PDB file of C-alpha atoms in Angstrom:
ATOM      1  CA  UNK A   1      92.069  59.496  23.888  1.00  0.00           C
ATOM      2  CA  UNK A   2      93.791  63.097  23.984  1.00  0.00           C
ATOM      3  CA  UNK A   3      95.138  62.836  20.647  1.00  0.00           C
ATOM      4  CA  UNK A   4      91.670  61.787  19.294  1.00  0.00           C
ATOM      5  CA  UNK A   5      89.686  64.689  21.112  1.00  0.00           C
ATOM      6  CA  UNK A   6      92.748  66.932  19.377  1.00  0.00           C
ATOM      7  CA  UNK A   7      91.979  65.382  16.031  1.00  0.00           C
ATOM      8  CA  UNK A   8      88.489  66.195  16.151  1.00  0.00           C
ATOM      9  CA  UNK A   9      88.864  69.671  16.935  1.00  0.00           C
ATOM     10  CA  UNK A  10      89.245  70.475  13.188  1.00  0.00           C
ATOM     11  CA  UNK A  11      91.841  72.803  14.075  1.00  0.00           C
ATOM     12  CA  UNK A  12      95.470  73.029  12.223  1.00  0.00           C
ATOM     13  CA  UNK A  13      97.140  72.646  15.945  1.00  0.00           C
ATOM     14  CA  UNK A  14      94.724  70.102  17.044  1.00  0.00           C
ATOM     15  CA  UNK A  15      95.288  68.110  13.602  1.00  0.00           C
ATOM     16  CA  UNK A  16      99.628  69.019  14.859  1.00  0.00           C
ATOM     17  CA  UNK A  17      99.109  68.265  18.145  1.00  0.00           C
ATOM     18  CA  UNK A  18      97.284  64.655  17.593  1.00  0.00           C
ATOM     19  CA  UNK A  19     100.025  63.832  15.347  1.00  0.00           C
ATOM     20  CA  UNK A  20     102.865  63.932  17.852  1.00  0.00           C
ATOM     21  CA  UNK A  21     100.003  62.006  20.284  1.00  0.00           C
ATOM     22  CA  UNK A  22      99.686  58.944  17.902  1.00  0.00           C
ATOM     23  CA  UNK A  23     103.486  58.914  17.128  1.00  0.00           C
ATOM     24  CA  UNK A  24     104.196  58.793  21.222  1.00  0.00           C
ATOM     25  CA  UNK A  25     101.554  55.757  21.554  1.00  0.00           C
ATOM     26  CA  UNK A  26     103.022  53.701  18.728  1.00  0.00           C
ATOM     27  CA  UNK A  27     106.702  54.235  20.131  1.00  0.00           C
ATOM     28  CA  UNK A  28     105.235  53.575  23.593  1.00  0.00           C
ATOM     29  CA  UNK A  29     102.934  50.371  22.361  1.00  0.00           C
ATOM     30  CA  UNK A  30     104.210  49.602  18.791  1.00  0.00           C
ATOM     31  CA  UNK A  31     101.451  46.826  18.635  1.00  0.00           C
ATOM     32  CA  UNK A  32      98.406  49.057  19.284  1.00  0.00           C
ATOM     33  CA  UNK A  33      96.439  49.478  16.101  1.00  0.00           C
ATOM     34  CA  UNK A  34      94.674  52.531  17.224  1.00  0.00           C
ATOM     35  CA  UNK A  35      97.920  54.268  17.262  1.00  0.00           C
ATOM     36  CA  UNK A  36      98.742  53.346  13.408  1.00  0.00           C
ATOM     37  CA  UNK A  37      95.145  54.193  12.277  1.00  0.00           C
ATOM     38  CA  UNK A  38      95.127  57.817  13.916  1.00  0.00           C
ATOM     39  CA  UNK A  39      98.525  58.612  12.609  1.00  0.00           C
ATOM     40  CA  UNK A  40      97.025  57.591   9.397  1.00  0.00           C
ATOM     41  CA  UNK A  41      93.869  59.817   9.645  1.00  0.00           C
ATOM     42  CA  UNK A  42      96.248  62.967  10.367  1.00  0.00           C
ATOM     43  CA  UNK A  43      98.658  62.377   7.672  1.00  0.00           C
ATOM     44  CA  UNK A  44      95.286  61.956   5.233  1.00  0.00           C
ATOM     45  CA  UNK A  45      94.082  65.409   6.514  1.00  0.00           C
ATOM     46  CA  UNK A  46      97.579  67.657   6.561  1.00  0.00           C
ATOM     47  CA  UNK A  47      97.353  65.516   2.444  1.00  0.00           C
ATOM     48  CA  UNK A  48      93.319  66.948   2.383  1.00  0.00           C
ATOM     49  CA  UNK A  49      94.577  70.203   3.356  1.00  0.00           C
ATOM     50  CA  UNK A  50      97.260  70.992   0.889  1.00  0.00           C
ATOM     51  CA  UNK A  51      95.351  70.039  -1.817  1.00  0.00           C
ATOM     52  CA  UNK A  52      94.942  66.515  -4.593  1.00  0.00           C
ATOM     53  CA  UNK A  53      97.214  66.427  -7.190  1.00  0.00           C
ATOM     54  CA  UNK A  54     100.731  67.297  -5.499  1.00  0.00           C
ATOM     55  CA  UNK A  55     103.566  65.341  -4.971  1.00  0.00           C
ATOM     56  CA  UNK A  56     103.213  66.072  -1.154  1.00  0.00           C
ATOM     57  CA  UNK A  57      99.772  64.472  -1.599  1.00  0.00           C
ATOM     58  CA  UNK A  58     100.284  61.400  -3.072  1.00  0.00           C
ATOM     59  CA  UNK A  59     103.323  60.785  -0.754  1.00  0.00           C
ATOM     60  CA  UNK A  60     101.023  61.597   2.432  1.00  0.00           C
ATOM     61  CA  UNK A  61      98.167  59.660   1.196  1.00  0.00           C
ATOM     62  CA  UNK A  62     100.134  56.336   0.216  1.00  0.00           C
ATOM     63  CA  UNK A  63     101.900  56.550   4.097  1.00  0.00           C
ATOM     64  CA  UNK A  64      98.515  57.137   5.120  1.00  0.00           C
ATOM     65  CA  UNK A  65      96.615  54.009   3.444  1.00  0.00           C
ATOM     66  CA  UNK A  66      99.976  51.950   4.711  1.00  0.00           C
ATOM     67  CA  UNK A  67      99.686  52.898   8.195  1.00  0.00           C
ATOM     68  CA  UNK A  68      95.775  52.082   8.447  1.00  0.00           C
ATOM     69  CA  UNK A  69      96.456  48.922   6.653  1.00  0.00           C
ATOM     70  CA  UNK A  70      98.917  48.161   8.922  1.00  0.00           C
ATOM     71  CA  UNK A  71      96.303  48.824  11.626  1.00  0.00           C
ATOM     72  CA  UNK A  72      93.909  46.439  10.546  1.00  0.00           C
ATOM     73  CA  UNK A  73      96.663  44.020  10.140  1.00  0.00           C
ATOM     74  CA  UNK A  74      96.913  44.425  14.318  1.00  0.00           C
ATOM     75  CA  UNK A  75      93.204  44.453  15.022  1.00  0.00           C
ATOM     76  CA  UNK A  76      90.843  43.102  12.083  1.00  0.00           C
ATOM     77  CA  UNK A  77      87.780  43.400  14.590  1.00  0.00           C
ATOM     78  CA  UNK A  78      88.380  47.738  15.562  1.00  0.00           C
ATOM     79  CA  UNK A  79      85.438  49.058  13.483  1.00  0.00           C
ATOM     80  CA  UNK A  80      87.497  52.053  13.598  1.00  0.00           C
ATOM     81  CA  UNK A  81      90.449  50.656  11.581  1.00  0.00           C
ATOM     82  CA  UNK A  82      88.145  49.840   9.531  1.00  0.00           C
ATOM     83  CA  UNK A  83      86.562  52.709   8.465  1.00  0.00           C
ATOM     84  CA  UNK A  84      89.601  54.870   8.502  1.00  0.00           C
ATOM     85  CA  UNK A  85      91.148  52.560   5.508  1.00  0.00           C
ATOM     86  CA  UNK A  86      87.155  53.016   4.117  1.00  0.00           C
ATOM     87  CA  UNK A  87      88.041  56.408   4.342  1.00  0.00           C
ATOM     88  CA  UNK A  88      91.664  56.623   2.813  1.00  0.00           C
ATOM     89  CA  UNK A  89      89.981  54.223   0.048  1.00  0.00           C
ATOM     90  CA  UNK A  90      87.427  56.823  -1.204  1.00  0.00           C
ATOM     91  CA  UNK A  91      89.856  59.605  -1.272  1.00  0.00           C
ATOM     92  CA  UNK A  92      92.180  57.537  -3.443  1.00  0.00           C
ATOM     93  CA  UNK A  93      88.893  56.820  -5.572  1.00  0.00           C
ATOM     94  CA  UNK A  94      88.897  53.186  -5.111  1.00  0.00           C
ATOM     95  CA  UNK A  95      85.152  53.268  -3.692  1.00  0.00           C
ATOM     96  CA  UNK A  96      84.595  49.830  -4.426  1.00  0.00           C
ATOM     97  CA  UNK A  97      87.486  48.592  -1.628  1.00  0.00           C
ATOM     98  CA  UNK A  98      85.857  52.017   0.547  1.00  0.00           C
ATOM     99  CA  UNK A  99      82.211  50.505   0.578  1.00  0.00           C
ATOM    100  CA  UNK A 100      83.211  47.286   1.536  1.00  0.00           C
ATOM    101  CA  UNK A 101      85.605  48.821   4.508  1.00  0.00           C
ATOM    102  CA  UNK A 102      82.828  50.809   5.473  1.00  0.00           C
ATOM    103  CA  UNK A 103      79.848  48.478   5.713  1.00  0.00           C
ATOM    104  CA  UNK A 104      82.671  45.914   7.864  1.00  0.00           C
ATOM    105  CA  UNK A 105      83.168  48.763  10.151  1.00  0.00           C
ATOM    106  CA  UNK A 106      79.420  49.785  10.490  1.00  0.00           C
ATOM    107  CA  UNK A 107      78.890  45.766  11.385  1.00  0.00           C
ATOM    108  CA  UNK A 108      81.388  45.935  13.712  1.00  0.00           C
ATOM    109  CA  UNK A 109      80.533  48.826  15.878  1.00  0.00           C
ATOM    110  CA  UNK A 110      77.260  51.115  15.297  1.00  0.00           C
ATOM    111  CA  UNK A 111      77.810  53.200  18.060  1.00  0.00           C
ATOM    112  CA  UNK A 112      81.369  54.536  17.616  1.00  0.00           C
ATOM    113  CA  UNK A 113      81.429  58.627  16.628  1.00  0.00           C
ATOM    114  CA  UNK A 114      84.472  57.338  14.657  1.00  0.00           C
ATOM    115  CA  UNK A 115      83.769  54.943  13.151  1.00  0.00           C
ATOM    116  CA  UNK A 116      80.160  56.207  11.893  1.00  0.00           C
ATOM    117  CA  UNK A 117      81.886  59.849  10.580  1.00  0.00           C
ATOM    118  CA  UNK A 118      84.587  58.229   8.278  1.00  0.00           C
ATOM    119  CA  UNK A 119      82.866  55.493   6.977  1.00  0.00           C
ATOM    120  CA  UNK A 120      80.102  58.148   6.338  1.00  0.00           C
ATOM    121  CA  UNK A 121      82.465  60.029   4.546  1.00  0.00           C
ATOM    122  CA  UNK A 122      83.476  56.833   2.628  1.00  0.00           C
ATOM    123  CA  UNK A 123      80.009  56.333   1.712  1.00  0.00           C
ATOM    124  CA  UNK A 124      79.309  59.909   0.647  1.00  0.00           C
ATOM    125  CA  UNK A 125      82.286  59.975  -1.428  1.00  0.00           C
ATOM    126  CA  UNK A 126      81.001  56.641  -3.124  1.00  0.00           C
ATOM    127  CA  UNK A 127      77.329  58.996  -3.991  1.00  0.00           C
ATOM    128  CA  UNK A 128      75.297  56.375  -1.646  1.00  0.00           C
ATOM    129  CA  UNK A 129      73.684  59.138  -0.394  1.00  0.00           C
ATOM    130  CA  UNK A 130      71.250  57.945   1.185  1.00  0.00           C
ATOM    131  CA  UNK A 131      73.212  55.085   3.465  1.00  0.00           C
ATOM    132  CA  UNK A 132      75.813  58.024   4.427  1.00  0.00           C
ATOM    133  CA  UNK A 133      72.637  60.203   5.512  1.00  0.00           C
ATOM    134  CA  UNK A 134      71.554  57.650   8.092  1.00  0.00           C
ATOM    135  CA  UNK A 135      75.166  57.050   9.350  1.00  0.00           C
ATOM    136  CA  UNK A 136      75.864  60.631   9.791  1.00  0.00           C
ATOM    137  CA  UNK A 137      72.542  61.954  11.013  1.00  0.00           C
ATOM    138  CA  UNK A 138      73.382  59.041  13.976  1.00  0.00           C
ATOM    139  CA  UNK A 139      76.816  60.505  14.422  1.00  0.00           C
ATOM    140  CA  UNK A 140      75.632  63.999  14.637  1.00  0.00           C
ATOM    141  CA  UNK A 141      73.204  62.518  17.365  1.00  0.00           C
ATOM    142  CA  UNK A 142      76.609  61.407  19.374  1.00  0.00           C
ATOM    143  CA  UNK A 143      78.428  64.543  18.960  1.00  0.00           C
ATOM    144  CA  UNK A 144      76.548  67.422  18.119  1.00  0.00           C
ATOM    145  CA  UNK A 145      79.145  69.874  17.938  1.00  0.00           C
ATOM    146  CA  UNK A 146      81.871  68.788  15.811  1.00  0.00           C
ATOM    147  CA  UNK A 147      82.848  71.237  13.265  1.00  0.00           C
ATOM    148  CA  UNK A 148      82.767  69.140   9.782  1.00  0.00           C
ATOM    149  CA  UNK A 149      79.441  67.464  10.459  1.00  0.00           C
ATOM    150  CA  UNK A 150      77.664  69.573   8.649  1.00  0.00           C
ATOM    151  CA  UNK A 151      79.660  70.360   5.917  1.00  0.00           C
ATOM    152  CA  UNK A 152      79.473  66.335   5.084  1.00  0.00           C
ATOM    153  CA  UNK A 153      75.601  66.770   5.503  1.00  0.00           C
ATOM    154  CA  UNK A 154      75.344  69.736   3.217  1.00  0.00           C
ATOM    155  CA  UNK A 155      77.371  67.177   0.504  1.00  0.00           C
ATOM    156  CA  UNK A 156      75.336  64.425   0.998  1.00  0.00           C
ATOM    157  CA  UNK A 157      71.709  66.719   0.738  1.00  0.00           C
ATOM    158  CA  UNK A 158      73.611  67.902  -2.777  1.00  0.00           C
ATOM    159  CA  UNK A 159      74.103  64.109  -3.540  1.00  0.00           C
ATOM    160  CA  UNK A 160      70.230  63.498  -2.844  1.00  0.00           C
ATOM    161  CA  UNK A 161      69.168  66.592  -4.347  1.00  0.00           C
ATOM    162  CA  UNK A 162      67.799  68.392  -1.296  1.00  0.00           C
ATOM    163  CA  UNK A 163      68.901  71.499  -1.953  1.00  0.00           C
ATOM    164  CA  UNK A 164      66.814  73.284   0.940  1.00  0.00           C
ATOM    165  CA  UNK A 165      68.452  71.085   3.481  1.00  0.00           C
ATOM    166  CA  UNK A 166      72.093  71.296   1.786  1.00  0.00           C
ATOM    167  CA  UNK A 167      71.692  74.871   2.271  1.00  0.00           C
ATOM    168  CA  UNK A 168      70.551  74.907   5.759  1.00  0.00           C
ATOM    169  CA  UNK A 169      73.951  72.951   6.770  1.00  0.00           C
ATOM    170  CA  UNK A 170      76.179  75.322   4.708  1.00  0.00           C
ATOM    171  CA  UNK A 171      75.264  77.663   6.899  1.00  0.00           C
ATOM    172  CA  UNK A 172      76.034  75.535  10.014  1.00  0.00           C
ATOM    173  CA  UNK A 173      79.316  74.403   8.355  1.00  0.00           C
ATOM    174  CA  UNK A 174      80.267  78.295   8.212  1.00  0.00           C
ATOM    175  CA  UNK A 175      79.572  78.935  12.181  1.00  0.00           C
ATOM    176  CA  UNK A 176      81.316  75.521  13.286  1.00  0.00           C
ATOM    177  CA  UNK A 177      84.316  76.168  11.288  1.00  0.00           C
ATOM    178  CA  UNK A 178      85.751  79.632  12.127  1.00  0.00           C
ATOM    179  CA  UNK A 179      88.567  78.340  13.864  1.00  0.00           C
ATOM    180  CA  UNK A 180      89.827  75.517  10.991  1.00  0.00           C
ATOM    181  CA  UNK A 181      90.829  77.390   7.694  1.00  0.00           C
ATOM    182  CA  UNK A 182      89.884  74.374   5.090  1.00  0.00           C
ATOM    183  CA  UNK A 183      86.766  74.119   6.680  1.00  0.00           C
ATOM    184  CA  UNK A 184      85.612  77.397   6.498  1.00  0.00           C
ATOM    185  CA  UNK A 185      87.384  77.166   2.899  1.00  0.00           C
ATOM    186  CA  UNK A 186      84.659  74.242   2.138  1.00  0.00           C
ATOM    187  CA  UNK A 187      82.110  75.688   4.102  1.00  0.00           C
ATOM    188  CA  UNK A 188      81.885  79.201   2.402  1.00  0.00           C
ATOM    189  CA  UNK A 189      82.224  76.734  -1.286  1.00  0.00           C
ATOM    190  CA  UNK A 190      78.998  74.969  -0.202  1.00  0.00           C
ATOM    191  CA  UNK A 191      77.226  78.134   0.791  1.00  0.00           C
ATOM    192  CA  UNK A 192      77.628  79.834  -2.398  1.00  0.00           C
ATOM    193  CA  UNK A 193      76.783  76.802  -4.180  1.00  0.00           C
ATOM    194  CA  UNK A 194      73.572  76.166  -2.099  1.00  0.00           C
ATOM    195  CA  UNK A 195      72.476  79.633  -2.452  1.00  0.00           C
ATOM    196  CA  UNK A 196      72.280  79.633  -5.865  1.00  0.00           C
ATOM    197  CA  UNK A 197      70.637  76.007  -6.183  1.00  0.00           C
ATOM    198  CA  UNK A 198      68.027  77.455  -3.809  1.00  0.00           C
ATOM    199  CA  UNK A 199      67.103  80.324  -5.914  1.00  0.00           C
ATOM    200  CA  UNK A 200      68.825  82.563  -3.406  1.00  0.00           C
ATOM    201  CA  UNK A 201      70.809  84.509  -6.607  1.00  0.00           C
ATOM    202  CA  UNK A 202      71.750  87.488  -4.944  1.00  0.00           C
ATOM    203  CA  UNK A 203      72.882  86.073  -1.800  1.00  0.00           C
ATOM    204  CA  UNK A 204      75.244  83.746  -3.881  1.00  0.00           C
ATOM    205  CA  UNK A 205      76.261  86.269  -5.724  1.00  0.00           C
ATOM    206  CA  UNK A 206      77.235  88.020  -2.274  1.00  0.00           C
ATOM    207  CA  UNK A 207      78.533  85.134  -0.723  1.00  0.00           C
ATOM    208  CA  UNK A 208      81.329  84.617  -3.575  1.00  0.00           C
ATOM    209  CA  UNK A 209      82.173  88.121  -3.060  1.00  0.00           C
ATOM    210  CA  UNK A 210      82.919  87.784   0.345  1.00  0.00           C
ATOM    211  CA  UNK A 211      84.449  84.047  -0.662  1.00  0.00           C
ATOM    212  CA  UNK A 212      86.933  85.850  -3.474  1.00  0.00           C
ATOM    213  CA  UNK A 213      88.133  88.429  -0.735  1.00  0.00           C
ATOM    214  CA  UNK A 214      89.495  85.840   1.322  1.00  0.00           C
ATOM    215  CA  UNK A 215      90.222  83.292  -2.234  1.00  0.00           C
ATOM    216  CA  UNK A 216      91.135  85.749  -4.144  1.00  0.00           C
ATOM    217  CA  UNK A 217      92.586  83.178  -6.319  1.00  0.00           C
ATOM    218  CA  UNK A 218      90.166  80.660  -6.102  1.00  0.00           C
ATOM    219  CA  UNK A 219      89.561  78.178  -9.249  1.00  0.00           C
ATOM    220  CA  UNK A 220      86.505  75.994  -9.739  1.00  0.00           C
ATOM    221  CA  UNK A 221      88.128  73.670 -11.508  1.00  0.00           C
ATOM    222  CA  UNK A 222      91.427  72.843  -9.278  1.00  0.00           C
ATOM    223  CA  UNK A 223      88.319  72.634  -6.672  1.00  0.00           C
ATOM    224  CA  UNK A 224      86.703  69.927  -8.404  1.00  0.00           C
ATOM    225  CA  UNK A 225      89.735  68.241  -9.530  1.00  0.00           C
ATOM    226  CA  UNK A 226      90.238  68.091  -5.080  1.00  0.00           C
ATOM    227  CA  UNK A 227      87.088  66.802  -4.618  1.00  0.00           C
ATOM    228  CA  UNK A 228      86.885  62.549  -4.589  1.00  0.00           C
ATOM    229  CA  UNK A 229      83.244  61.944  -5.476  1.00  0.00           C
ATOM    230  CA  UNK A 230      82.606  59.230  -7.446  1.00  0.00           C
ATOM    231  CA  UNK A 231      79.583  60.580  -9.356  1.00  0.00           C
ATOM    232  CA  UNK A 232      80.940  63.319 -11.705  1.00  0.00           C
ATOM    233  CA  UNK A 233      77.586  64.423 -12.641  1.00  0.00           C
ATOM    234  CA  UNK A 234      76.319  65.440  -9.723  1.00  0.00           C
ATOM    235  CA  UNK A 235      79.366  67.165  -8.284  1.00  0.00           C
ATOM    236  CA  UNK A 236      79.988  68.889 -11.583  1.00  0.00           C
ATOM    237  CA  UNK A 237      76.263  70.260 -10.890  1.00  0.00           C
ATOM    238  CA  UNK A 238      77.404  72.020  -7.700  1.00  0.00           C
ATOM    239  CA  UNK A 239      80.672  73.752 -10.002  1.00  0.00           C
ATOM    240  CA  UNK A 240      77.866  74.675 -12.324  1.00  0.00           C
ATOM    241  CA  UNK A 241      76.279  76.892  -9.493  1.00  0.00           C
ATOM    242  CA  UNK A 242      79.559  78.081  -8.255  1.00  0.00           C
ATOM    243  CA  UNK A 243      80.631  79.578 -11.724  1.00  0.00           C
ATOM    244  CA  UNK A 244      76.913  80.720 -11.821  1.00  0.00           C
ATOM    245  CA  UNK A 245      77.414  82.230  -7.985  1.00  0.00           C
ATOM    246  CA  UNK A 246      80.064  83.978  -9.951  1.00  0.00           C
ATOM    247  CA  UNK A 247      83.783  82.351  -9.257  1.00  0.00           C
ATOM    248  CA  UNK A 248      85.428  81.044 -12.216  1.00  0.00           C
TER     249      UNK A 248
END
């Protein structure tokens, strides 16, 4: 339980600190799935953090997907094992295998924070926008304060075209996530971005300022080329507005 509340802190120690929790409950119950599938969810987001492409990530993400498999090999009926393989599935881009983890996990358990936010995530990243709306407006309803809600809901209003709305969460995304450098990374992205689908030119135009002081060596492309969406259209859409925002 602490190493969960740690996880979802969205902080770099928190993220630390839940990783030395799960590897104490596996060496203290080596046949507790729980333990397997949040080790797995911390190596995916140290992988996340660093960036797609690396060696580094493909080694974290392949321990990753082999620790939540070996999760659900322990408990096939923990909706959260389930969606955390959902999850490690649509960052690998196999969102064929992620829908079908998700929608188990949603079966299993409807009322689980966890369980709703990465299979969400799963389903966002598979552009079923509207099925990863519904699952994470119900896990904002849960917990109302954690720090990368909104940044997923600002994705999935992109997704949907709802541009208004995607814009409106951007800015959330920005207050929840001063304390969690990636997140404010993605967070001041999306805010740019949303700006200038909204018409709101010079305030993207000042927001990629401000993004370039603390990126100074931000690319749009090696952004993209991190991001796991399975719709290319659509995501290259939001680059377009980026470059347009004024980052190249």
């Amino acid at each position: 339980m602490e190493a969960n509340e740690q996880l979802l802190l969205c902080t770099e120690e928190g993220s630390a600190q839940a990783q030395r929790l799960f590897e104490e409950v596996i060496a203290l119950e080596p046949d507790f799935s729980r333990g397997y599938s949040g080790l797995a969810l911390c190596y995916a987001i140290e992988a996340n953090s660093r960036g797609r492409g690396s060696a580094f990530y493909n080694e974290q993400r392949a321990r990753a997907i082999d620790l939540a498999q070996k999760a659900l090999s322990l408990n096939e009926t923990d909706a959260i094992n389930h969606a955390v393989l959902a999850y490690l599935f649509a960052i690998a881009n196999q969102h064929d295998k992620a829908v079908v983890r998700a929608e188990r996990a949603l079966a299993l358990e409807a009322n689980s924070f966890l369980a709703l936010s990465f299979s969400g995530c799963a389903l966002m990243y598979s552009c079923r926008g509207k099925e990863a709306l519904a699952v994470f407006e119900k896990a904002e309803r849960l917990n109302p304060s954690y720090p990368f809600m909104p940044i997923y809901l600002s994705w999935v209003y992109l997704l949907l075209g709802r541009y208004e709305e995607a814009f409106e969460q951007a800015q959330k995304a920005v207050e929840r996530n001063r304390q969690f450098v990636f997140g404010q990374f993605v967070a001041q992205c999306l805010l740019a971005a949303t700006c200038n689908l909204t018409g709101r030119e010079a305030e993207a135009r000042a927001a990629a300022r401000k993004f370039l002081d603390i990126y100074p060596n931000f690319s749009v492309e090696r952004f993209r080329n991190n991001l796991a969406f399975k719709d290319n259209d659509q995501i290259d859409l939001t680059m377009n507005a980026l470059r347009k925002a004024g980052l190249k």
